[in-house]
Amino acid sequence: MISHFDTKIEFLKGVGPIKAAILNKDIGVFTFGDLIQHYPFRHEDRTIIHTIAATNEEMTFVQLKCKVVSMQLMGEGGKKRLVATIKDGTGIAELIWFQSIAWISKNLQIGVEYLVYGRPNFFRSSLSITHPEVEIFSPNLDANKMFQPVYHTSEKMKNMGLDSKGISKLMAVLLPISLSHINDTLNVNITNKYNLIEKKKAIENIHFPKTAFELDRAIYRLKFEELFYSQLKILRLRSVRKSENRGIVVKNVPILNDFYKNHLPFELTNAQKKVLKEIYADMNTGKQMNRLLQGDVGSGKTIVAFICMLMLLDQNAQCCLMAPTEILAEQHLTGLKVFADKLNIKMAILTGSTKKSERKILLADLENGDTKIIVGTHALIEDPVKFKNLGLCVIDEQHKFGVAQRAKLWSKNQNISPHVLVMTATPIPRTLAMSFYGDLDVSIIDELPAGRKPIKTVHRFGSQRLAVYGFIKQEILLGRQIYIVYPLIEESEKMDLQDLYNGYDAILDHFPMPEFQVSVVHGRLKPAEKEFEMQRFIKKETQIMLATTVIEVGVNVPNASVMLIENAERFGLAQLHQLRGRVGRGAEQSYCILMSGNKVTQDSREKLSTLVRTNNGFEIAEADLKLRGPGDLIGTQQSGVLDLLIADLAKDQELLRLAREEVQNLLASDPNIEKLENQLIKNQINSFNKNSVNWARIS
Ligand code: ADP
Ligand code: MG
């Protein structure tokens, strides 16, 4: 049976096939249900009547009760306009029309009292409103019109009469025939506990509230439900995985003992020890591990990953370590191969630039089980790559890999599910982690290795450039090395390159050869060329490394003490924080200099001052979430996973916590949602399952 909500939108009175097509295309509305869930993003409060005198530049809209005093045609050609002067007893203002002039001048009457609504403009402190809404004032205004919903639309929709008003007209047709079909979706004990209104009422009032209070309660109720079901989805997925997927059981770890005793060059931090215990406990259960390892840049995740791999090797399994770029993969290889050689473990690297002849041997060694650890890029997930017994996948900086790519890695062992350890240095705010990685267990390294000095960060403007260069020169004369970064914006790689070359010229002027040597690395170079330049810097043959991207400076150069970031205002907090983490790895005091243009927006100023204020990755992540919103944080590619229509992970953190708590209670008492008392919830899940993606496959 097709439900009322699945009815195609073209069958709604006033829509038809042509408008339906544009609703499909522009706002993804296909059915009655979709339109009902096209919630307004705000409401215009028409209960208040302002005065001309009290209107100010801060207001986005005003509603005035006024009379027209005079009308006048002004200007020529494109600037031709109708100007009506109005008064309301507190002052005078102007209404301006560039369009429909003939019609308006015929109908607008002098002396009649109007209700005027629109966006206030000020020119030399006199108020005007362009293209206002105007209607004759009547003392008993329709109460239903007092809070008008404002809907997202598109230019095309507007041209077909589907502006916000047009949508609200459709809604006024749809809601009355739909309300009786809306069932409640939350148990009474929950609605009572949180004082939530009925779903039906909530839907009605989110579109057409009569008071601000009604609107608030509708929003609260819908947000709660949305967060509740998103958490339910995530937490059930996690419990299914935990009970069903088998992983290799890690038990004795003799290699590991050898490594600890004879080869580990430093004492692990307490935080590293703690996460290793958590991971070991996980892999000891016989179930597949799915764990997120979070730790700030420089917190020592790589060695943790290596130790985890050793645990698996004792079980005769193989491991892979996947990095987002070739340079990072190579760095992992160089860093870890030293240990692997000492332990007699065969380790290899596979990237896009591995030669054909080498590749053949390499793949054979992997398939017959000789190679125990393989490091690489996304080349690892390609079909020809087969393992004898893949036991653990470590994924470094996972946000660079799509969900589907990760799923493909898993499928490389047909007998048993490889354990998965996802490492990230992008600190993720708690709420986002709960939603986005809610199905993973989380381990956090919240401590840096001892002896690191906190990096000093400053914000400098273009006008202070000479002083900055002076400082850099001093550092170089002390024997340190410098990064200068023009971070990459993908859409405008050409422009970045231009910036980089201009910067290079300026640097050569101030840091002349042969006294100073500069390496330049950017995305257009061939891997071998990059490698050559990197090596020169690593070997201290050059003192300055000029680069375009975050990735290219993924190397570990403890002698580098200054990170200068150009155009810092153009980039995200998380990215800036990552870049900064490239210095401060040695014993010397390190510095991060954020260069911006002389003029920056308020948001940018706030962003940069956050970095100046704190080195704490989690604090930075919270600020980032507030500034940018969750979609941008995760990257558009994956933001669909969050799937939220109305809740906002930045603003609704407390509500999310409550919803999650209720979901946990529910699952504790009824893990499979089969009790009679939870029938409403079960129905709702079934209706989701009918038309959504297969969540169990998304890792
Ligand atoms: P990230 O977490 O950013 O990946 P790395 O794993 O690259 O950090 O580690 C950064 C540096 O710190 C490396 O040079 C590594 O050898 C070193 N390191 C890791 N753990 C410790 C420790 N417990 N004590 C001292 N140095 C450590
Ligand atoms: Mg790392």
XYZ file of C-alpha atoms and ligand atoms in Angstrom:
727
model
C 0.000 0.000 0.000
C 1.344 3.400 -0.901
C 1.090 5.785 1.979
C -0.283 9.284 1.786
C 3.209 10.690 2.232
C 4.569 8.767 -0.745
C 2.086 10.433 -3.106
C 3.945 12.173 -5.920
C 4.091 15.917 -5.460
C 2.658 16.597 -8.915
C -0.698 15.386 -7.654
C -0.957 18.132 -5.075
C -3.522 20.731 -6.088
C -1.675 23.674 -7.614
C 1.488 21.750 -8.584
C 1.191 19.633 -11.733
C 4.009 18.076 -13.771
C 5.949 21.227 -14.667
C 6.235 22.633 -11.180
C 6.792 19.116 -9.862
C 9.845 18.738 -12.066
C 11.406 21.885 -10.682
C 10.560 20.934 -7.095
C 12.275 17.593 -7.697
C 15.314 19.168 -9.170
C 15.875 22.283 -7.118
C 14.917 21.280 -3.584
C 14.689 17.500 -3.777
C 10.960 17.425 -3.124
C 9.386 14.392 -4.809
C 6.486 13.462 -2.551
C 3.962 14.907 -0.123
C 6.216 13.746 2.685
C 9.175 15.614 1.233
C 7.264 18.866 0.989
C 5.964 18.605 4.535
C 9.555 18.208 5.659
C 10.687 21.235 3.701
C 10.716 23.206 6.922
C 10.911 26.982 6.886
C 14.343 28.229 7.929
C 12.849 31.204 9.724
C 9.597 33.072 10.225
C 8.772 36.687 9.729
C 7.197 38.071 12.817
C 4.330 40.229 11.621
C 2.843 40.724 15.060
C 4.962 43.800 15.662
C 4.368 47.168 14.032
C 7.468 49.380 14.043
C 7.686 53.145 13.802
C 9.703 55.054 11.264
C 11.558 56.864 14.037
C 12.627 53.659 15.757
C 13.762 51.870 12.610
C 17.515 51.443 12.447
C 20.186 49.917 10.271
C 20.453 46.771 12.360
C 16.940 45.617 11.480
C 16.543 43.190 8.596
C 12.808 43.815 8.201
C 10.302 46.419 9.305
C 6.567 46.594 9.320
C 5.104 50.105 9.294
C 1.573 51.431 9.601
C 1.587 54.558 7.447
C -0.098 56.813 4.926
C 1.168 57.859 1.503
C 1.748 61.599 1.323
C 2.898 61.971 -2.283
C 4.077 60.003 -5.306
C 6.662 60.935 -7.901
C 8.225 59.355 -10.993
C 11.988 59.840 -11.050
C 14.967 58.936 -13.214
C 15.341 57.748 -16.801
C 15.732 54.371 -18.516
C 17.044 51.671 -16.190
C 16.983 54.057 -13.247
C 13.343 54.994 -13.746
C 11.502 54.533 -10.492
C 8.366 55.356 -8.565
C 8.986 56.999 -5.203
C 6.190 57.309 -2.654
C 6.728 59.399 0.456
C 5.069 57.969 3.565
C 4.528 59.148 7.133
C 3.413 57.426 10.313
C 3.350 60.259 12.837
C 6.930 59.620 13.974
C 8.724 60.513 10.756
C 8.786 60.212 7.005
C 10.275 57.605 4.692
C 10.254 56.546 1.045
C 8.920 53.516 -0.747
C 10.658 52.786 -4.067
C 9.636 50.656 -7.050
C 11.649 49.957 -10.173
C 9.129 47.467 -11.518
C 5.333 47.375 -12.025
C 5.424 51.159 -11.809
C 2.291 51.712 -13.889
C 0.184 49.305 -11.880
C 1.314 50.612 -8.525
C 0.932 54.277 -9.314
C -2.636 53.555 -10.425
C -3.554 51.611 -7.299
C -1.664 53.246 -4.460
C -3.879 55.877 -2.835
C -2.881 58.991 -1.007
C -4.301 59.283 2.472
C -5.242 55.606 2.924
C -3.693 53.735 5.829
C -1.385 50.899 4.689
C 0.571 48.138 6.306
C 4.008 48.166 4.693
C 6.602 45.455 5.075
C 10.128 45.218 3.744
C 13.862 45.598 4.192
C 14.958 49.006 5.466
C 17.691 50.926 3.632
C 19.339 54.043 4.894
C 20.844 56.750 2.768
C 22.171 59.805 4.642
C 20.090 58.671 7.583
C 16.810 58.759 5.697
C 14.833 55.541 5.511
C 13.636 53.901 2.311
C 12.190 50.506 1.419
C 12.546 49.089 -2.082
C 9.781 46.850 -3.421
C 7.896 46.593 -0.128
C 4.850 44.452 0.449
C 1.873 46.773 0.795
C -1.675 46.048 1.888
C -4.510 48.173 3.196
C -4.386 48.185 6.963
C -7.241 46.490 8.757
C -7.465 46.339 12.550
C -8.372 42.650 12.640
C -5.527 41.069 10.722
C -5.706 37.343 10.061
C -4.034 35.670 13.025
C -2.777 32.920 10.734
C -0.668 35.401 8.858
C 1.115 36.742 11.883
C 4.096 34.420 11.648
C 4.936 33.892 8.039
C 7.185 30.991 7.160
C 10.188 31.696 4.974
C 11.282 28.757 2.810
C 14.378 28.079 0.779
C 13.649 28.368 -2.917
C 15.657 28.900 -6.077
C 15.716 31.538 -8.792
C 13.935 29.187 -11.167
C 11.281 28.382 -8.614
C 10.659 32.048 -8.005
C 10.064 32.586 -11.709
C 7.357 29.939 -11.619
C 5.519 31.376 -8.655
C 7.263 29.084 -6.209
C 8.815 31.772 -4.071
C 8.510 31.485 -0.320
C 4.918 32.698 -0.477
C 4.130 30.223 -3.246
C 5.494 27.338 -1.201
C 3.576 28.458 1.812
C 0.385 28.398 -0.295
C 1.096 24.803 -1.280
C 1.748 23.987 2.342
C -1.601 25.461 3.262
C -3.227 23.016 0.845
C -1.128 20.027 1.866
C -1.226 20.255 5.640
C -5.004 20.014 6.161
C -5.192 16.825 4.111
C -2.102 15.355 5.775
C -2.398 15.966 9.480
C -4.728 13.048 10.100
C -2.096 10.712 8.607
C 0.663 11.797 10.963
C 1.291 9.320 13.749
C 3.376 9.938 16.754
C 6.905 8.614 16.643
C 8.121 8.742 20.229
C 7.033 6.802 23.271
C 4.818 8.491 25.802
C 7.387 8.165 28.555
C 9.785 10.241 26.472
C 7.279 12.851 25.340
C 6.155 13.247 28.941
C 9.657 13.456 30.315
C 10.740 16.194 27.927
C 7.334 17.807 27.625
C 7.252 17.299 23.867
C 4.180 18.221 21.862
C 2.497 15.745 19.518
C 4.179 15.182 16.180
C 1.055 16.316 14.369
C 0.978 19.604 16.250
C 4.685 20.076 15.740
C 4.372 19.735 11.986
C 1.480 22.128 11.871
C 3.232 24.692 14.013
C 6.606 24.561 12.377
C 4.941 25.865 9.239
C 2.156 28.021 10.608
C 2.684 28.954 14.243
C 0.444 31.522 15.858
C 2.933 32.576 18.489
C 6.682 32.493 18.955
C 6.179 30.041 21.809
C 4.307 27.582 19.584
C 7.082 27.824 17.055
C 9.780 27.144 19.624
C 8.020 24.078 20.940
C 7.511 22.727 17.443
C 11.188 23.151 16.630
C 12.250 21.556 19.909
C 10.044 18.543 19.341
C 11.219 17.990 15.767
C 14.863 18.412 16.656
C 14.570 15.940 19.479
C 12.979 13.350 17.218
C 15.550 13.851 14.524
C 18.491 13.485 16.885
C 16.866 10.524 18.576
C 16.507 8.599 15.343
C 19.934 9.506 14.019
C 21.477 8.243 17.247
C 19.330 5.139 17.157
C 20.544 4.352 13.676
C 24.169 4.834 14.631
C 24.079 2.974 17.923
C 22.208 0.000 16.485
C 24.703 -0.223 13.668
C 27.451 -0.337 16.216
C 25.825 -3.081 18.240
C 25.125 -5.173 15.147
C 28.743 -4.935 14.118
C 29.931 -5.735 17.562
C 27.842 -8.849 17.830
C 28.204 -10.150 14.291
C 31.587 -9.351 12.750
C 34.420 -11.634 13.786
C 37.974 -10.338 13.905
C 41.330 -12.019 14.515
C 41.935 -12.650 18.205
C 45.104 -11.041 19.472
C 46.701 -13.008 22.324
C 50.398 -13.513 22.902
C 52.614 -10.827 21.592
C 56.255 -11.953 21.738
C 57.424 -9.628 18.917
C 55.943 -6.792 20.826
C 57.899 -7.642 23.938
C 61.077 -7.740 21.886
C 60.213 -4.363 20.393
C 59.501 -2.739 23.740
C 62.599 -4.129 25.335
C 65.127 -3.659 22.573
C 64.047 -1.153 19.951
C 61.543 1.442 21.106
C 63.667 4.608 21.299
C 61.566 6.458 23.854
C 59.177 5.881 26.716
C 55.547 5.879 25.576
C 53.422 8.616 27.030
C 50.711 7.601 29.463
C 48.117 8.525 26.880
C 49.733 6.236 24.319
C 49.817 3.399 26.843
C 46.176 3.966 27.686
C 44.958 3.794 24.096
C 47.083 0.735 23.416
C 45.375 -1.006 26.309
C 41.974 -0.084 24.897
C 42.922 -1.341 21.466
C 44.410 -4.568 22.793
C 41.304 -5.252 24.843
C 39.211 -4.720 21.739
C 41.203 -7.021 19.504
C 41.280 -9.654 22.194
C 37.522 -10.253 22.113
C 37.238 -12.116 18.828
C 35.039 -9.389 17.423
C 36.048 -6.937 14.757
C 37.470 -3.700 16.116
C 36.214 -0.422 14.667
C 38.033 2.291 16.454
C 38.779 5.926 15.944
C 42.107 7.092 17.309
C 42.120 10.800 17.866
C 45.238 12.669 18.791
C 46.555 16.096 18.081
C 49.330 16.591 15.558
C 52.577 15.341 17.021
C 50.919 13.254 19.722
C 52.559 10.091 18.375
C 49.832 8.155 16.613
C 52.181 6.461 14.161
C 54.056 4.480 16.761
C 50.748 3.419 18.301
C 49.641 2.163 14.903
C 52.908 0.281 14.488
C 52.547 -1.400 17.851
C 48.996 -2.436 16.939
C 50.338 -3.956 13.759
C 52.897 -5.927 15.741
C 50.073 -7.405 17.820
C 48.539 -8.809 14.645
C 51.813 -10.121 13.230
C 52.094 -12.507 16.121
C 48.839 -14.025 14.895
C 50.265 -14.550 11.440
C 48.122 -11.844 9.951
C 49.027 -8.967 7.673
C 48.463 -5.271 8.154
C 48.095 -2.272 5.939
C 48.601 1.381 6.673
C 46.890 3.731 4.290
C 47.911 7.385 4.046
C 46.286 10.152 2.047
C 49.344 11.084 -0.026
C 52.493 9.510 -1.381
C 54.734 11.723 0.652
C 53.042 10.763 3.884
C 53.112 7.102 2.902
C 56.832 7.366 2.202
C 57.397 9.095 5.471
C 55.634 6.289 7.292
C 57.747 3.755 5.453
C 61.012 5.518 6.264
C 60.055 5.964 9.895
C 58.825 2.436 10.480
C 61.111 0.389 8.272
C 63.976 0.993 10.671
C 62.055 -0.959 13.294
C 60.641 -3.525 10.879
C 64.151 -4.397 9.692
C 65.383 -4.896 13.217
C 62.424 -7.166 13.938
C 62.877 -9.031 10.680
C 59.493 -8.061 9.338
C 59.021 -7.661 5.616
C 57.545 -4.298 4.880
C 56.729 -2.651 1.553
C 55.171 0.412 0.005
C 52.613 0.663 -2.779
C 51.614 3.969 -4.332
C 50.505 5.281 -7.672
C 54.109 5.729 -8.706
C 55.326 2.225 -7.859
C 56.896 0.853 -11.064
C 55.120 -1.907 -12.940
C 57.945 -4.386 -12.537
C 58.208 -3.783 -8.801
C 54.477 -3.871 -8.441
C 54.262 -7.386 -9.815
C 56.690 -8.784 -7.266
C 55.160 -6.750 -4.514
C 51.638 -7.994 -5.172
C 52.836 -11.584 -5.298
C 54.603 -11.222 -1.943
C 51.471 -9.791 -0.457
C 49.268 -12.553 -1.761
C 51.555 -15.328 -0.576
C 51.863 -13.704 2.830
C 55.593 -12.880 2.789
C 55.030 -9.171 3.106
C 53.595 -8.484 6.520
C 53.102 -4.765 6.524
C 52.200 -2.717 3.505
C 52.119 1.040 3.566
C 50.508 2.959 0.768
C 48.017 5.355 -0.669
C 44.613 4.626 -2.106
C 46.448 2.376 -4.552
C 46.035 -0.206 -1.778
C 42.327 -0.537 -2.314
C 42.572 -1.412 -5.978
C 41.371 -4.830 -7.052
C 44.703 -6.493 -7.904
C 45.853 -5.969 -4.326
C 45.151 -9.239 -2.541
C 46.241 -10.363 0.891
C 46.778 -13.832 2.266
C 45.283 -12.857 5.590
C 44.600 -9.191 6.197
C 44.028 -8.634 9.889
C 44.224 -4.891 10.462
C 43.719 -1.776 8.363
C 45.085 1.433 9.768
C 43.804 4.504 8.010
C 45.704 7.726 8.601
C 43.830 11.006 8.259
C 40.710 9.198 7.186
C 38.687 12.225 6.202
C 40.565 12.204 2.937
C 39.111 8.808 2.064
C 35.544 8.274 0.999
C 33.310 5.933 2.902
C 33.046 3.549 -0.032
C 36.820 3.282 -0.313
C 37.087 2.221 3.284
C 34.421 -0.401 2.822
C 36.453 -1.814 -0.025
C 39.469 -2.311 2.207
C 37.466 -4.430 4.573
C 36.376 -6.762 1.854
C 39.977 -7.820 1.271
C 39.610 -10.647 3.697
C 36.807 -13.051 2.869
C 37.090 -15.142 6.024
C 37.235 -12.635 8.782
C 36.657 -8.892 9.135
C 39.934 -6.995 9.383
C 40.150 -4.754 12.415
C 39.903 -1.101 11.527
C 41.800 1.689 13.196
C 41.025 5.132 11.851
C 43.515 7.791 12.941
C 42.790 11.460 12.824
C 44.572 14.562 13.955
C 41.646 16.767 13.107
C 40.161 17.125 16.504
C 36.452 16.561 16.345
C 34.010 18.176 18.717
C 32.243 15.670 20.904
C 28.815 16.124 19.358
C 30.141 15.670 15.905
C 32.098 12.616 16.899
C 28.954 11.173 18.466
C 27.083 11.628 15.238
C 29.632 11.081 12.619
C 31.769 8.454 14.255
C 29.061 7.381 16.672
C 29.353 3.810 15.449
C 33.076 3.670 16.160
C 34.680 3.312 19.534
C 36.913 6.219 20.312
C 40.377 6.380 21.833
C 42.009 9.685 22.518
C 45.669 10.569 22.931
C 45.389 13.716 24.980
C 49.022 14.303 25.811
C 52.086 15.271 23.818
C 55.463 13.584 24.352
C 57.407 15.222 27.148
C 59.772 18.096 26.508
C 57.796 19.826 23.774
C 57.574 23.584 24.194
C 54.177 25.060 23.328
C 54.282 26.877 20.003
C 53.975 30.656 20.153
C 51.402 31.925 17.682
C 50.892 35.479 16.430
C 48.689 37.191 13.893
C 50.459 39.688 11.609
C 49.120 41.878 8.831
C 50.615 42.402 5.387
C 51.873 45.811 6.485
C 54.137 44.127 9.053
C 55.828 41.893 6.525
C 59.288 43.439 6.827
C 59.376 42.898 10.558
C 58.302 39.289 10.011
C 61.102 38.739 7.497
C 63.520 40.252 9.982
C 62.444 37.756 12.594
C 62.774 34.866 10.181
C 66.283 35.954 9.281
C 67.247 35.900 12.942
C 65.933 32.368 13.351
C 67.815 31.204 10.276
C 71.010 32.745 11.603
C 70.431 30.712 14.780
C 70.494 27.634 12.542
C 66.767 26.932 12.345
C 64.596 26.241 9.325
C 61.420 27.905 8.157
C 58.229 26.802 6.450
C 56.318 29.331 4.396
C 52.994 27.956 3.291
C 50.408 29.058 0.830
C 47.687 26.571 1.693
C 45.854 24.995 -1.168
C 42.379 25.915 -2.213
C 41.362 23.190 -4.581
C 39.182 25.229 -6.899
C 41.860 27.764 -7.563
C 45.086 25.896 -7.811
C 46.324 28.256 -10.514
C 45.856 31.267 -8.329
C 47.678 29.620 -5.456
C 50.553 28.907 -7.712
C 50.631 32.536 -8.734
C 50.630 33.556 -5.070
C 53.421 31.130 -4.454
C 55.582 32.484 -7.267
C 55.030 36.081 -6.203
C 55.950 35.040 -2.698
C 59.033 33.294 -4.022
C 60.210 36.487 -5.721
C 59.748 38.447 -2.516
C 61.616 35.816 -0.536
C 64.525 35.818 -2.994
C 64.722 39.589 -2.653
C 64.957 39.441 1.106
C 66.862 36.203 1.454
C 69.421 36.357 -1.338
C 71.455 33.414 -2.533
C 73.955 32.050 -1.870
C 73.649 32.899 1.805
C 70.085 31.605 1.882
C 68.705 28.582 0.047
C 65.045 28.008 -0.664
C 63.087 24.844 -1.537
C 59.836 25.186 -3.430
C 57.257 22.428 -3.463
C 53.807 22.439 -4.987
C 51.168 20.139 -6.390
C 52.247 20.503 -10.016
C 55.656 18.980 -9.448
C 56.333 15.366 -10.308
C 56.747 13.098 -7.249
C 60.461 12.744 -7.888
C 60.900 16.514 -8.061
C 58.984 16.978 -4.839
C 60.991 14.303 -3.166
C 64.233 15.961 -4.278
C 63.198 19.327 -2.853
C 61.948 17.783 0.369
C 65.190 15.929 0.818
C 67.194 19.102 0.394
C 65.213 20.640 3.212
C 65.422 17.582 5.434
C 69.216 17.496 4.924
C 69.381 21.187 5.891
C 70.724 22.191 2.486
C 67.910 24.728 2.303
C 66.687 26.904 5.149
C 63.326 27.895 3.770
C 60.641 25.588 2.474
C 58.029 27.331 0.375
C 55.015 25.122 -0.266
C 51.415 25.202 -1.393
C 49.738 22.487 0.582
C 49.330 20.966 3.981
C 50.310 17.633 2.608
C 53.635 18.620 1.204
C 54.792 19.671 4.627
C 53.687 16.407 6.209
C 57.330 15.646 6.873
C 58.825 15.577 10.299
C 61.665 18.120 10.500
C 62.405 18.815 14.169
C 64.838 21.606 13.301
C 62.063 23.682 11.672
C 61.060 26.354 14.162
C 58.861 28.780 12.232
C 55.650 28.147 10.339
C 54.630 31.212 8.367
C 51.161 30.858 6.848
C 50.259 33.302 4.107
C 46.622 34.288 3.489
C 45.802 32.568 6.734
C 42.356 34.166 6.797
C 41.310 32.118 3.793
C 41.622 28.765 5.469
C 39.828 26.689 8.039
C 40.800 26.546 11.679
C 41.473 22.838 11.593
C 43.747 23.207 8.608
C 45.671 26.037 10.220
C 46.037 24.058 13.409
C 47.366 21.076 11.448
C 49.895 23.232 9.683
C 51.059 24.721 12.921
C 51.661 21.205 14.214
C 54.490 20.827 11.712
C 56.727 22.881 13.964
C 57.345 22.472 17.669
C 58.733 18.990 17.211
C 62.238 19.712 18.402
C 63.784 21.115 21.544
C 63.768 24.773 20.415
C 61.022 27.314 20.930
C 58.831 27.331 17.817
C 56.613 29.979 16.281
C 53.590 30.127 14.059
C 52.957 33.374 12.199
C 49.526 33.838 10.679
C 49.759 36.439 7.910
C 46.592 38.052 6.663
C 45.608 40.961 4.488
C 45.311 44.315 6.245
C 41.544 44.042 6.218
C 39.858 40.897 7.501
C 36.240 40.081 8.307
C 34.994 39.660 11.842
C 34.755 35.894 11.377
C 38.330 35.675 10.151
C 39.577 37.826 12.984
C 37.854 35.509 15.439
C 39.277 32.477 13.716
C 42.844 33.743 13.859
C 42.525 34.943 17.427
C 41.371 31.460 18.458
C 44.655 30.069 17.201
C 46.654 32.787 18.891
C 44.865 32.060 22.158
C 45.092 28.290 22.322
C 47.023 25.229 21.213
C 44.279 22.904 22.388
C 42.955 20.977 19.410
C 39.593 20.284 21.002
C 38.954 23.899 21.843
C 39.845 24.777 18.280
C 37.497 22.134 16.951
C 34.605 23.536 18.977
C 35.304 27.013 17.665
C 35.507 25.634 14.144
C 32.153 23.936 14.503
C 30.574 27.195 15.608
C 32.156 29.183 12.800
C 31.647 26.803 9.933
C 28.919 24.351 10.804
C 29.209 20.569 10.744
C 28.858 20.023 6.993
C 32.007 21.904 6.173
C 33.934 20.319 8.974
C 33.484 16.822 7.727
C 33.698 17.710 4.057
C 30.742 17.808 1.718
C 31.410 14.361 0.390
C 30.390 12.797 3.644
C 28.096 15.306 5.224
C 25.104 13.439 3.816
C 25.740 10.844 6.466
C 24.561 13.272 9.078
C 21.297 13.726 7.256
C 19.825 16.329 9.568
C 16.967 18.519 8.403
C 16.438 20.715 11.393
C 18.835 19.954 14.210
C 22.166 21.741 14.244
C 25.095 19.907 15.756
C 26.770 23.153 16.709
C 23.796 24.628 18.503
C 21.969 21.580 19.744
C 24.707 19.837 21.642
C 22.728 19.503 24.839
C 19.683 18.148 23.043
C 21.872 15.631 21.254
C 23.207 14.434 24.558
C 19.693 13.938 25.909
C 18.517 12.135 22.801
C 21.518 9.843 22.883
C 20.882 9.052 26.513
C 17.291 8.075 25.726
C 18.459 5.881 22.878
C 20.931 4.163 25.174
C 18.174 3.526 27.713
C 15.946 2.139 25.020
C 18.595 -0.196 23.630
C 19.535 -1.389 27.092
C 16.007 -2.556 27.783
C 15.037 -3.640 24.286
C 18.109 -4.120 22.044
C 16.172 -5.371 19.039
C 13.243 -3.002 19.479
C 10.697 -5.767 19.623
C 8.701 -5.056 22.762
C 5.100 -4.036 22.316
C 5.644 -0.787 24.174
C 8.170 0.262 21.535
C 5.894 -0.351 18.582
C 5.856 3.310 17.555
C 9.608 3.332 17.323
C 9.694 0.091 15.415
C 7.205 1.470 12.888
C 9.306 4.516 12.409
C 12.470 2.477 11.822
C 10.670 0.363 9.262
C 9.508 3.411 7.410
C 13.091 4.711 7.317
C 14.477 1.397 6.134
C 12.130 1.334 3.212
C 13.705 4.334 1.562
C 17.170 4.793 2.883
C 20.641 3.537 2.136
C 22.032 0.425 3.711
C 23.685 1.750 6.805
C 25.433 -1.423 7.745
C 27.701 -0.959 4.763
C 28.873 2.482 5.671
C 31.904 2.500 7.881
P 51.125 12.290 14.764
O 50.275 11.893 15.907
O 50.939 13.717 14.381
O 51.030 11.342 13.606
P 53.779 11.253 14.911
O 53.341 9.862 15.073
O 54.276 11.669 13.565
O 52.601 12.225 15.324
O 54.837 11.596 16.029
C 55.502 12.828 16.074
C 56.931 12.656 16.572
O 56.919 12.306 17.948
C 57.681 11.560 15.871
O 58.972 12.011 15.633
C 57.690 10.414 16.874
O 58.799 9.574 16.723
C 57.731 11.162 18.177
N 57.158 10.433 19.328
C 56.062 9.666 19.324
N 55.814 9.187 20.560
C 56.780 9.674 21.369
C 57.073 9.551 22.766
N 56.304 8.815 23.579
N 58.153 10.206 23.247
C 58.913 10.960 22.429
N 58.705 11.121 21.117
C 57.648 10.490 20.576
Mg 50.586 11.379 11.580
